XYZ file of C-alpha atoms in Angstrom:
379
model
C -12.478 14.031 -18.747
C -11.159 14.133 -15.149
C -9.569 10.668 -15.310
C -10.893 8.361 -17.989
C -8.727 7.113 -20.850
C -6.569 8.483 -23.595
C -8.386 9.079 -26.888
C -6.391 6.228 -28.441
C -8.240 3.812 -26.139
C -11.638 4.867 -27.511
C -10.422 4.842 -31.107
C -9.148 1.290 -30.660
C -12.577 0.235 -29.383
C -14.238 1.925 -32.355
C -11.867 0.218 -34.790
C -12.724 -3.132 -33.247
C -16.431 -2.421 -33.558
C -16.199 -1.231 -37.161
C -14.185 -4.269 -38.214
C -16.917 -6.509 -36.820
C -19.625 -4.323 -38.403
C -18.066 -4.786 -41.823
C -17.965 -8.543 -41.298
C -21.636 -8.538 -40.220
C -22.684 -6.102 -43.007
C -24.059 -3.514 -40.569
C -24.196 0.154 -41.546
C -24.494 1.411 -37.976
C -25.045 0.350 -34.386
C -27.446 2.229 -32.117
C -26.481 2.375 -28.433
C -28.873 3.508 -25.703
C -27.458 2.356 -22.350
C -25.014 4.141 -20.047
C -22.141 1.614 -20.108
C -22.312 1.044 -23.873
C -22.313 4.782 -24.603
C -19.546 5.412 -22.065
C -17.486 2.552 -23.531
C -16.997 4.507 -26.758
C -17.089 8.078 -25.459
C -15.899 8.303 -21.847
C -19.142 10.155 -21.035
C -19.306 9.619 -17.259
C -22.137 11.224 -15.311
C -24.596 10.263 -12.585
C -27.312 12.036 -14.544
C -28.369 8.634 -15.890
C -30.176 8.147 -12.571
C -32.912 10.324 -14.058
C -35.156 8.188 -16.308
C -36.916 11.084 -18.033
C -34.463 11.530 -20.945
C -33.205 9.037 -23.533
C -29.599 9.180 -24.774
C -28.296 7.789 -28.055
C -24.916 7.066 -29.594
C -24.582 5.930 -33.190
C -21.536 3.991 -34.397
C -21.248 4.288 -38.208
C -19.487 1.652 -40.288
C -16.829 4.282 -40.963
C -16.065 7.569 -39.275
C -16.422 8.709 -35.680
C -19.403 8.110 -33.384
C -22.358 10.487 -33.448
C -23.972 11.543 -30.171
C -27.704 12.260 -30.363
C -28.478 13.545 -26.894
C -30.563 15.992 -24.886
C -29.089 19.475 -24.983
C -28.516 19.440 -21.211
C -25.679 16.973 -21.827
C -23.959 18.760 -24.699
C -21.367 20.610 -22.618
C -20.154 17.449 -20.880
C -20.166 15.387 -24.091
C -18.051 18.123 -25.698
C -15.380 17.424 -23.081
C -14.978 13.920 -24.487
C -13.358 13.111 -27.837
C -16.741 13.151 -29.606
C -17.176 16.111 -31.971
C -20.438 15.289 -33.807
C -23.019 16.111 -31.125
C -26.627 16.543 -32.206
C -29.082 17.762 -29.597
C -32.710 18.458 -28.873
C -34.363 20.143 -25.902
C -35.616 17.337 -23.657
C -37.910 16.106 -22.399
C -40.127 16.663 -25.414
C -43.517 15.026 -24.949
C -44.207 14.877 -28.692
C -40.815 14.026 -30.209
C -38.104 13.128 -27.706
C -35.219 12.998 -30.145
C -36.787 10.400 -32.443
C -36.914 12.547 -35.588
C -33.311 13.656 -35.071
C -32.176 10.092 -34.461
C -34.091 8.740 -37.473
C -32.521 11.366 -39.717
C -29.061 10.446 -38.425
C -29.595 6.724 -39.019
C -31.146 7.138 -42.480
C -28.017 8.969 -43.652
C -25.854 5.961 -42.716
C -27.701 3.125 -44.438
C -30.564 0.713 -43.913
C -28.845 -2.019 -41.900
C -28.905 -0.871 -38.257
C -28.222 -3.093 -35.254
C -28.560 -2.658 -31.504
C -27.474 -4.932 -28.625
C -30.277 -7.465 -28.278
C -28.952 -10.603 -26.585
C -28.860 -11.811 -22.999
C -27.891 -9.188 -20.397
C -28.776 -6.333 -22.767
C -31.686 -3.920 -22.722
C -33.051 -1.022 -24.744
C -33.193 2.253 -22.818
C -35.945 4.136 -24.565
C -39.741 3.997 -24.498
C -41.151 1.083 -26.492
C -43.516 3.445 -28.311
C -40.606 5.635 -29.405
C -38.726 2.578 -30.643
C -41.752 1.653 -32.771
C -41.896 5.222 -34.136
C -38.182 5.095 -34.916
C -38.506 1.824 -36.821
C -41.428 3.219 -38.779
C -39.239 6.146 -39.885
C -36.405 3.910 -41.168
C -36.090 1.940 -44.425
C -36.080 -1.317 -42.451
C -36.483 -2.246 -38.783
C -33.505 -2.181 -36.451
C -32.104 -5.650 -35.833
C -29.501 -7.251 -33.565
C -25.878 -6.101 -33.415
C -24.454 -9.605 -34.043
C -23.167 -9.631 -30.433
C -20.536 -7.049 -31.387
C -20.823 -5.056 -28.144
C -20.694 -8.176 -26.013
C -17.615 -9.514 -27.791
C -15.811 -6.185 -27.412
C -16.627 -5.587 -23.745
C -15.862 -9.193 -22.826
C -12.113 -8.535 -23.085
C -10.647 -5.650 -21.106
C -7.692 -3.487 -22.077
C -4.818 -3.004 -19.661
C -6.171 0.455 -18.847
C -9.550 -1.033 -17.919
C -7.940 -3.783 -15.851
C -5.965 -1.195 -13.923
C -9.156 0.656 -12.990
C -10.812 -2.553 -11.762
C -7.667 -3.437 -9.822
C -7.684 -0.015 -8.173
C -11.351 -0.494 -7.222
C -10.405 -3.840 -5.652
C -7.581 -2.224 -3.685
C -9.969 0.421 -2.349
C -12.427 -2.262 -1.232
C -9.641 -4.322 0.369
C -8.598 -1.345 2.500
C -12.220 -0.819 3.533
C -12.636 -4.503 4.426
C -9.478 -4.327 6.533
C -11.204 -1.639 8.615
C -14.423 -3.573 9.281
C -13.360 -4.334 12.905
C -13.589 -0.555 13.461
C -17.323 -0.542 12.731
C -18.622 -4.042 13.565
C -18.864 -5.417 17.082
C -21.246 -7.399 19.251
C -24.376 -5.352 19.890
C -23.986 -3.137 16.814
C -27.079 -3.271 14.533
C -26.458 -4.376 10.967
C -27.924 -1.267 9.328
C -25.308 1.114 10.801
C -22.598 -1.385 9.811
C -23.792 -1.116 6.207
C -23.790 2.683 6.332
C -20.398 2.824 8.032
C -18.886 0.402 5.533
C -19.982 2.606 2.656
C -18.333 5.519 4.462
C -15.112 3.490 4.752
C -15.227 2.768 1.018
C -15.555 6.473 0.283
C -12.803 7.293 2.769
C -10.490 4.870 0.985
C -11.106 6.396 -2.451
C -14.328 5.030 -3.954
C -16.198 7.432 -6.217
C -19.483 5.935 -5.048
C -20.882 2.651 -3.693
C -23.879 1.722 -5.823
C -24.003 -1.861 -4.545
C -23.699 -3.186 -1.027
C -25.357 -6.385 0.104
C -24.743 -8.711 2.983
C -26.162 -10.446 5.996
C -25.560 -11.335 9.609
C -27.055 -14.426 11.184
C -26.033 -17.276 13.498
C -24.119 -20.082 11.804
C -24.562 -18.706 8.288
C -27.178 -16.649 6.469
C -30.311 -17.304 4.457
C -29.664 -15.001 1.497
C -27.105 -12.527 0.223
C -29.238 -9.768 -1.310
C -31.454 -8.491 1.504
C -31.145 -4.916 2.776
C -29.773 -4.433 6.273
C -32.056 -4.446 9.304
C -31.615 -3.269 12.896
C -30.923 -6.665 14.435
C -27.790 -6.310 16.587
C -24.772 -8.495 15.916
C -24.507 -11.415 18.323
C -21.768 -13.858 19.237
C -21.903 -16.784 16.810
C -23.107 -14.681 13.888
C -21.441 -14.668 10.494
C -21.262 -11.134 9.109
C -20.960 -10.940 5.333
C -20.427 -7.752 3.349
C -20.450 -7.801 -0.468
C -19.494 -4.578 -2.190
C -19.577 -3.266 -5.716
C -17.885 0.101 -5.395
C -16.890 2.219 -8.396
C -13.561 3.777 -9.308
C -13.586 5.976 -12.422
C -16.559 4.117 -13.869
C -15.378 0.550 -13.139
C -16.608 -1.870 -10.499
C -15.053 -4.312 -8.152
C -17.329 -7.047 -6.801
C -16.218 -9.263 -3.944
C -17.234 -10.102 -0.407
C -15.775 -10.975 2.971
C -17.165 -13.131 5.771
C -16.395 -12.176 9.367
C -16.920 -14.232 12.493
C -18.669 -12.388 15.301
C -16.830 -13.937 18.206
C -15.650 -17.492 17.539
C -17.013 -19.322 14.474
C -18.652 -22.698 15.018
C -16.772 -25.739 13.673
C -19.167 -26.174 10.734
C -18.864 -22.496 9.783
C -15.072 -22.657 9.955
C -15.011 -25.841 7.879
C -17.473 -24.472 5.332
C -15.518 -21.271 4.917
C -12.321 -23.244 4.439
C -13.966 -25.258 1.633
C -15.066 -22.053 -0.079
C -11.500 -20.770 -0.051
C -10.308 -24.129 -1.386
C -12.860 -23.963 -4.209
C -11.851 -20.413 -5.086
C -8.169 -21.313 -5.287
C -8.963 -24.394 -7.390
C -10.889 -22.248 -9.869
C -8.070 -19.711 -9.892
C -5.625 -22.459 -10.909
C -8.009 -23.682 -13.626
C -8.711 -20.199 -15.017
C -6.542 -19.895 -18.088
C -7.073 -19.275 -21.814
C -8.871 -22.187 -23.436
C -10.823 -23.214 -20.357
C -14.536 -22.394 -20.286
C -16.897 -20.718 -17.858
C -18.628 -24.077 -17.360
C -15.335 -25.754 -16.460
C -14.692 -23.226 -13.701
C -18.181 -23.917 -12.362
C -17.525 -27.660 -12.201
C -14.132 -27.207 -10.529
C -15.763 -25.254 -7.690
C -18.909 -27.356 -7.538
C -16.950 -30.552 -7.015
C -15.496 -29.068 -3.830
C -18.557 -27.316 -2.381
C -21.303 -29.819 -3.271
C -19.421 -32.922 -4.376
C -20.546 -32.254 -7.933
C -24.285 -32.034 -7.183
C -24.805 -29.196 -9.646
C -24.619 -25.983 -7.681
C -26.936 -24.081 -5.386
C -30.084 -21.996 -5.637
C -27.928 -18.918 -6.262
C -27.623 -20.214 -9.823
C -23.975 -19.483 -10.611
C -20.491 -19.406 -9.136
C -19.311 -16.147 -10.672
C -19.592 -13.827 -13.660
C -17.886 -11.179 -15.751
C -17.047 -7.798 -14.257
C -16.219 -4.325 -15.519
C -18.314 -1.258 -16.303
C -21.286 -3.202 -14.937
C -21.366 -5.004 -11.619
C -22.185 -8.209 -13.474
C -21.292 -8.876 -17.090
C -20.991 -11.784 -19.484
C -20.232 -14.690 -18.969
C -21.915 -16.625 -16.141
C -20.107 -19.463 -14.390
C -22.858 -22.039 -14.861
C -22.823 -25.577 -16.315
C -24.342 -24.485 -19.640
C -22.143 -21.441 -20.374
C -19.310 -22.694 -22.540
C -17.809 -19.273 -23.234
C -14.060 -19.792 -23.727
C -11.801 -17.853 -21.402
C -9.412 -15.530 -23.196
C -6.640 -13.249 -22.074
C -8.009 -9.990 -20.670
C -11.316 -11.309 -19.350
C -12.133 -10.164 -15.803
C -14.201 -12.572 -13.717
C -15.553 -13.077 -10.248
C -15.182 -16.462 -8.568
C -18.179 -16.837 -6.249
C -18.808 -20.310 -4.839
C -21.490 -20.860 -2.231
C -21.993 -23.662 0.263
C -25.071 -24.775 2.206
C -24.288 -25.611 5.827
C -27.860 -26.535 6.769
C -31.345 -25.660 5.486
C -31.526 -21.871 5.494
C -27.859 -21.436 6.443
C -25.223 -20.792 3.788
C -21.909 -19.082 3.135
C -20.737 -17.352 -0.050
C -17.224 -16.228 -0.916
C -16.155 -14.050 -3.847
C -12.881 -12.886 -5.406
C -11.967 -10.997 -8.597
C -9.425 -12.226 -11.163
C -8.171 -11.422 -14.653
C -7.189 -14.046 -17.233
C -3.593 -13.753 -18.382
C -1.699 -15.626 -21.103
C -0.341 -18.219 -18.664
C -3.132 -18.344 -16.100
C -5.042 -16.071 -13.772
C -4.000 -13.042 -11.731
C -5.713 -11.928 -8.537
C -7.258 -8.473 -8.668
C -8.743 -8.693 -5.180
C -6.346 -9.716 -2.421
C -7.317 -13.348 -1.738
C -8.827 -14.051 1.661
C -7.301 -16.637 3.980
C -9.025 -19.854 5.037
C -9.520 -18.553 8.605
C -12.254 -15.979 9.005
C -11.342 -12.645 10.569
C -13.103 -12.096 13.878
C -14.885 -8.935 14.995
């Protein structure tokens, strides 16, 4: 693969999966989604944007993974470390790989699992999944959270890719004054910021959200419009750019002109909350504890905002397990990569959100994004 990982990285992941499979008495795990398949193979392609073909990877209890994929992907899969590649000509309106997949699974044993918990999904037609189950000795069950437990903790090679993505985004954020000024519509700012990300080394920018409004903004997920920036606005850009298959995910708030006193004070509290969570983020703490540390500062302990959480896991997906919410008691362990994302309501319909990326180390947290100062940069 052009960048990717050494084969030893993938074999270590497979060993971890197979050890857990033995403990859970699973004969194989069926994977159907892009990040799960890429996690074990390094198979990186934008061809997943096309929904017309299913793709399968089978992890046996022993031995190497088996790719069961459309023939159009065989040449690229052969460039990975995978050698057992079974193909069919797709799309096939009568049998889109199901017979080939069923044969592969039957040879491995009856106890098959697939990721089935929160934040997972099955990427194949429901009718085909029913046909597959009917062709097996027993229905496919859950994977005992094996994939989630593996992907929760990043290797040093993964962390380095996320850190590089953060560095690319930081350089792009530093250049925002080049593209944002009073009178400039928000939509061109969004397009220009994506260009800056690409200029600075992003492979692509699949996620960009933000807002610009006076004294704070009403939401953080709307697409850009053509309203021109005005003095007194807060401009927020939140990017999830990709470097070699791994995301960063953090935002920056900019003052258009001079920020109002309540905006400046609110932003300062967000930075305070982020730093407090950073100090609390160490092995043995929980996701819920980080939530409460930030919530005490931004709401006085009122229980959060309508956004629902103050951060999440990060890696091959823009958002991963866990969620920083009061009910998620996932313990933090060394190697977990998280976002810290507190939000504060300044007035009804006016809010600010701030986000940074960190990794949990043995003695505490390490910044992956370059932490923002308490004073907002002006454009």
